[in-house]
mmCIF file of C-alpha atoms in Angstrom:
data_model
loop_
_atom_site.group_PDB
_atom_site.id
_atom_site.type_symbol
_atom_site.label_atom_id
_atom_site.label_comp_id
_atom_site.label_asym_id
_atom_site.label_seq_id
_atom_site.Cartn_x
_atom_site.Cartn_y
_atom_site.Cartn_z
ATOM 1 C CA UNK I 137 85.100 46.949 51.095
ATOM 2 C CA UNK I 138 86.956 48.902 53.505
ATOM 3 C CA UNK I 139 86.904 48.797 57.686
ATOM 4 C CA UNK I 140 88.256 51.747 59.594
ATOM 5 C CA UNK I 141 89.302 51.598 63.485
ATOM 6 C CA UNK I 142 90.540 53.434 65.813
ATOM 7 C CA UNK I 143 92.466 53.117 69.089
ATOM 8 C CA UNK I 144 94.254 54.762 71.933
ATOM 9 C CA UNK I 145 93.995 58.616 71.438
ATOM 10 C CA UNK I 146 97.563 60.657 71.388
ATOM 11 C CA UNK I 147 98.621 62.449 73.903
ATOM 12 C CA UNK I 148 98.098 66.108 73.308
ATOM 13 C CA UNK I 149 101.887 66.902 74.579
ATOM 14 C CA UNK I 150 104.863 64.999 74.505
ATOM 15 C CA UNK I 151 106.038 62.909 71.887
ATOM 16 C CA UNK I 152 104.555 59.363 71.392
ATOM 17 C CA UNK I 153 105.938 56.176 69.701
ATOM 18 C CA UNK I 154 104.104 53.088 68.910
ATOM 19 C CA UNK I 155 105.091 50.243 66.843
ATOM 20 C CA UNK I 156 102.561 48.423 64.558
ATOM 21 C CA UNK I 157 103.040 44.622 62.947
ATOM 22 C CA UNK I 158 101.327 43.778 59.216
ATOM 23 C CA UNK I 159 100.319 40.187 60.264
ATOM 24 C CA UNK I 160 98.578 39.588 57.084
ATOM 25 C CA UNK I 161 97.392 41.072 53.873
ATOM 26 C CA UNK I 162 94.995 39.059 51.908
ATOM 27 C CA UNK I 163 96.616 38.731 48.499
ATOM 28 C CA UNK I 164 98.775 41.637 48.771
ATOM 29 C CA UNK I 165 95.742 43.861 49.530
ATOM 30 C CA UNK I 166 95.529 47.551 50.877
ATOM 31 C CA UNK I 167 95.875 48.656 54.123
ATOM 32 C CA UNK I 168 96.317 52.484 55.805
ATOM 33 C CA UNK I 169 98.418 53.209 59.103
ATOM 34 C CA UNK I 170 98.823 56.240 60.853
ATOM 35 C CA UNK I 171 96.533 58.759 62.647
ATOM 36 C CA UNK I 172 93.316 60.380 62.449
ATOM 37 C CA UNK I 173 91.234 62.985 64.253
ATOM 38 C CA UNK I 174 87.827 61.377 64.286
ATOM 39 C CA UNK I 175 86.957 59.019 66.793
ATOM 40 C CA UNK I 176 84.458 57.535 64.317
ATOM 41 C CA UNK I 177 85.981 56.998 61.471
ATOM 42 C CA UNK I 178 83.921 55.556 58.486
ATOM 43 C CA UNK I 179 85.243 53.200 55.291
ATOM 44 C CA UNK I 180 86.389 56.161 53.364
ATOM 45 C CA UNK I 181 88.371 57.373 56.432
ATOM 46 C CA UNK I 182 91.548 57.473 54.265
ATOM 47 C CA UNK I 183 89.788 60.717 52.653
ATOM 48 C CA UNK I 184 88.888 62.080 56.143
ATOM 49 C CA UNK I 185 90.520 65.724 56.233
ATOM 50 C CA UNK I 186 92.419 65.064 59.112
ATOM 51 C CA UNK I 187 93.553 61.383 58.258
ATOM 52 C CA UNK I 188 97.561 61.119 57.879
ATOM 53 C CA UNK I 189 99.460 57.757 57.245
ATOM 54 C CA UNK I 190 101.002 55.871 54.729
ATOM 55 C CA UNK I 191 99.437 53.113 52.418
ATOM 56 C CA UNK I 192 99.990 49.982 50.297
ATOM 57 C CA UNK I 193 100.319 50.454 46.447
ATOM 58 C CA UNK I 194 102.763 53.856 47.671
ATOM 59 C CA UNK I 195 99.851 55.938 49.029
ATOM 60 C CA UNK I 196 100.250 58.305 51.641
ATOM 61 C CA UNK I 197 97.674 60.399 52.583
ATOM 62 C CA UNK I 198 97.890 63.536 53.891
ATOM 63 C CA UNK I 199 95.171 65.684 55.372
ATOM 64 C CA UNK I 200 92.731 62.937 53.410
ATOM 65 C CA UNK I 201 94.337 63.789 49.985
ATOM 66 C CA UNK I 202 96.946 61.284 48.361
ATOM 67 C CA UNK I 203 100.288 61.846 47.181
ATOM 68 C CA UNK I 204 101.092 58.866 45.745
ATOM 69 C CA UNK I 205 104.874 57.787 46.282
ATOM 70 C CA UNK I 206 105.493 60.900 48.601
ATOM 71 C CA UNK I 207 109.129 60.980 50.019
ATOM 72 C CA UNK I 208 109.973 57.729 48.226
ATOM 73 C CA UNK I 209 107.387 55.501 49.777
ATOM 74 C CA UNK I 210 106.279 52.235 48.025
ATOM 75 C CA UNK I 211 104.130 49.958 50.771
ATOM 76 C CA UNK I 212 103.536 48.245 53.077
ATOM 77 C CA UNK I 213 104.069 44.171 52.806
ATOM 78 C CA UNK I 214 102.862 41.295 54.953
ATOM 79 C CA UNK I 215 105.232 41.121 57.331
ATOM 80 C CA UNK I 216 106.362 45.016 57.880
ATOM 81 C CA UNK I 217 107.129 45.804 61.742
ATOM 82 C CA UNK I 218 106.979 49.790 61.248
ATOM 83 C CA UNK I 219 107.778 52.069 64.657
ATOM 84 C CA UNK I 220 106.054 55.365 64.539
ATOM 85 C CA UNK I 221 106.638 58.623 66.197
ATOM 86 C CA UNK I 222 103.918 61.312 66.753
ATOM 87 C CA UNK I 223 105.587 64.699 67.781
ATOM 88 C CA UNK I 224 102.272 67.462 68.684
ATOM 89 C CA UNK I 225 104.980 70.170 68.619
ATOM 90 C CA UNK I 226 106.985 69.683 66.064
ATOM 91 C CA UNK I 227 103.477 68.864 63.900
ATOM 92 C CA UNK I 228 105.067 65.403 62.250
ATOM 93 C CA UNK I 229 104.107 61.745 62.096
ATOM 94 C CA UNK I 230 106.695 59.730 61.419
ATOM 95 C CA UNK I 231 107.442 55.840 60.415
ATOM 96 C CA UNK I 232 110.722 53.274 59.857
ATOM 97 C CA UNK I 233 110.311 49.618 58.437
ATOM 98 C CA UNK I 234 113.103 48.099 58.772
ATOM 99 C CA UNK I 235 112.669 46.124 55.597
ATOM 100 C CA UNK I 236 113.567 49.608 53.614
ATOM 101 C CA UNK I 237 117.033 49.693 55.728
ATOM 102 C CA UNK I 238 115.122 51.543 58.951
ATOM 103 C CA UNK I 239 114.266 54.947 56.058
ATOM 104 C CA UNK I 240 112.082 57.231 58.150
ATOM 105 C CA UNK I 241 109.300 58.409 56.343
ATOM 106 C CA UNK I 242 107.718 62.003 57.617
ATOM 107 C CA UNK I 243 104.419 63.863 57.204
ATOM 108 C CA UNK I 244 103.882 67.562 58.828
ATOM 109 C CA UNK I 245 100.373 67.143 59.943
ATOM 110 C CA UNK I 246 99.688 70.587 61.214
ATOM 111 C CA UNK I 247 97.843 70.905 64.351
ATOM 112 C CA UNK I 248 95.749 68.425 66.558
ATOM 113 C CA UNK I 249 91.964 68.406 66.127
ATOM 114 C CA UNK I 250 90.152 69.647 68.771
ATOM 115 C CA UNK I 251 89.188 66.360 69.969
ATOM 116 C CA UNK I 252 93.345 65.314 68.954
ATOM 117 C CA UNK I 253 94.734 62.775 67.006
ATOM 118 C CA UNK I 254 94.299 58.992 67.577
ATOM 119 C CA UNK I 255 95.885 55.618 66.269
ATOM 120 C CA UNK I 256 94.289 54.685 62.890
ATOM 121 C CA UNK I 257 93.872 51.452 60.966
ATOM 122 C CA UNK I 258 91.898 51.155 57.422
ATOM 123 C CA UNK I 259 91.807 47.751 56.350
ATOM 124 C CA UNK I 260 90.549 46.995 52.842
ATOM 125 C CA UNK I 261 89.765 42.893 52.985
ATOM 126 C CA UNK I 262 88.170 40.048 55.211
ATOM 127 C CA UNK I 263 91.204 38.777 56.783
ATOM 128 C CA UNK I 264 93.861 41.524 56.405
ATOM 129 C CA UNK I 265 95.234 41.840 60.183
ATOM 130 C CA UNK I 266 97.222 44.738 61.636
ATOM 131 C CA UNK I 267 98.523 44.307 65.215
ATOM 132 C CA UNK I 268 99.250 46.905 67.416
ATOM 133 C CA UNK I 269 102.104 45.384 69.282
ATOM 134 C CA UNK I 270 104.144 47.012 72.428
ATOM 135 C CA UNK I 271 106.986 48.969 71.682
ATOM 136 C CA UNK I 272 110.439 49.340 73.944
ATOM 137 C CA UNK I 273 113.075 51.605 74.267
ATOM 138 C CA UNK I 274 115.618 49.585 71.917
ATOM 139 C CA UNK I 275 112.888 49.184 69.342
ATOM 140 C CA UNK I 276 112.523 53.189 69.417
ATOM 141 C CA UNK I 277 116.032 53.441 69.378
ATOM 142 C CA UNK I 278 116.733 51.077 66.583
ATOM 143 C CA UNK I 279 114.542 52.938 64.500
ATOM 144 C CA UNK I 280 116.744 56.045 65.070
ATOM 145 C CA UNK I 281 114.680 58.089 67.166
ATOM 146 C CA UNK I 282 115.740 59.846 70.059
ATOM 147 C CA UNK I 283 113.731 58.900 73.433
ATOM 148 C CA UNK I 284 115.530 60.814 76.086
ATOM 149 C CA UNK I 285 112.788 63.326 76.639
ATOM 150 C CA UNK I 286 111.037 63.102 79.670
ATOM 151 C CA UNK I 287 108.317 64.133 77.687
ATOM 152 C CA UNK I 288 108.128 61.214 75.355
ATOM 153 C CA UNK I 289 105.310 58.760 75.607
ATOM 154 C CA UNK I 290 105.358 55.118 74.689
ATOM 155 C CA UNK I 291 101.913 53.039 74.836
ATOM 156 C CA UNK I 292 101.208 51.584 78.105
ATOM 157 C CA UNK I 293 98.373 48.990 76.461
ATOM 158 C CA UNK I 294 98.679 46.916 73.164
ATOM 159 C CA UNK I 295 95.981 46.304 70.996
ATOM 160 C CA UNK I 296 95.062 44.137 67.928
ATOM 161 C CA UNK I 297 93.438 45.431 64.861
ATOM 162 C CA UNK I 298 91.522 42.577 62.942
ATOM 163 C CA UNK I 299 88.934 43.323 60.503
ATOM 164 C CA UNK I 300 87.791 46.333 62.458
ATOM 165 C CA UNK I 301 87.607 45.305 66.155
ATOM 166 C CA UNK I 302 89.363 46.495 68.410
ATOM 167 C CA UNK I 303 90.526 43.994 70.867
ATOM 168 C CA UNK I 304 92.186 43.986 74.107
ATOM 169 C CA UNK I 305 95.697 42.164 74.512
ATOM 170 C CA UNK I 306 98.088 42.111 77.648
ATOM 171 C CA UNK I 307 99.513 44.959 79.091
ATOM 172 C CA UNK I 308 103.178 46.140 78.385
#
C-alpha cells in the first residue's frame, strides 16, 4: 500500500526552500520526500522518471531509480524536521535533518519537466503523516543555506500531508 501527493508546484526560477516535519511513521514504516514532475502521481510514484527525494530504509531515488545509501544517507525517523532547497539553475535538490548534525544531502536532478517540478510525498501506511510546515529565514539559515538572493523563494502557504490529502493549514 502506497499513497502519493502532491503540492505547491516550484517555481521555475529562483531558488526555493521548504521545510517538511515526519509527524509519524507507523512502526517505523516507509515514507519518500522530495520532488516530482507529475502532477498526478500514482502509488509507484517513487519509480516515476522524474521523481527525486530521499527515503526511509536509506533510499534515495533519483530520476525514479534507487541508489540505496547514496551520499551516506540512512532515513528518515519519526520525528525528522528536514529543510530543503530546490535550486532550477544549479539543477540540485537538496535536504538537512538536523538529527544527522544539519549533513546536507544533494541530488543533481537535471532539468525541470515541462510542466516543472512540484513538492512530493509517498507515504507507504494508514497513519504515516508528513507535514508540510512553514519555513523562516533562521530555519534556512540554520540549515546552512545561503538566502540572500533576491531570487530565493520560501513557501507563502503550509500544507499537511496525511494519508494522501492534501489539506489546507494557515498561512505563513
Amino acid at each position: 500500500f502506497h499513497v502519493a501527493t502532491v503540492a505547491a508546484p516550484l517555481p521555475a526560477r529562483g531558488v526555493s526552500f521548504w521545510k517538511m516535519v515526519v509527524r509519524q511513521l507507523k512502526d517505523n514504516n516507509w515514507c519518500l520526500l522530495g520532488i516530482i514532475g507529475d502532477r498526478n502521481p500514482t502509488e509507484s510514484s517513487y519509480m516515476h522518471p522524474t521523481v527525486n527525494g530521499w527515503a526511509c530504509g536509506a533510499d534515495v531515488f533519483v530520476g525514479g531509480k534507487n541508489h540505496s545509501g547514496d551520499g551516506g544517507w540512512s532515513g528518515f525517523e519519526q520525528g525528522d524536521e528536514i529543510v530543503f532547497k530546490y535550486d532550477p539553475r544549479e539543477q540540485t535538490l537538496a535536504m538537512t535533518v538536523p538529527r544527522l548534525f544539519d549533513r546536507r544531502f544533494v541530488i543533481n536532478v537535471g532539468p525541470a519537466p515541462s510542466d516543472g517540478f512540484f513538492l512530493h510525498v509517498n507515504l507507504s501506511a494508514t497513519g504515516d503523516r508528513v507535514e508540510l510546515v512553514a519555513v523562516d529565514s533562521l530555519a534556512v539559515a540554520k540549515a546552512g543555506y545561503n538566502n540572500n538572493n533576491a531570487d530565493e523563494h520560501p513557501p507563502t502557504a503550509a500544507t499537511n500531508h496525511d494519508d494522501g490529502r492534501i489539506l489546507p493549514s494557515s498561512l505563513v
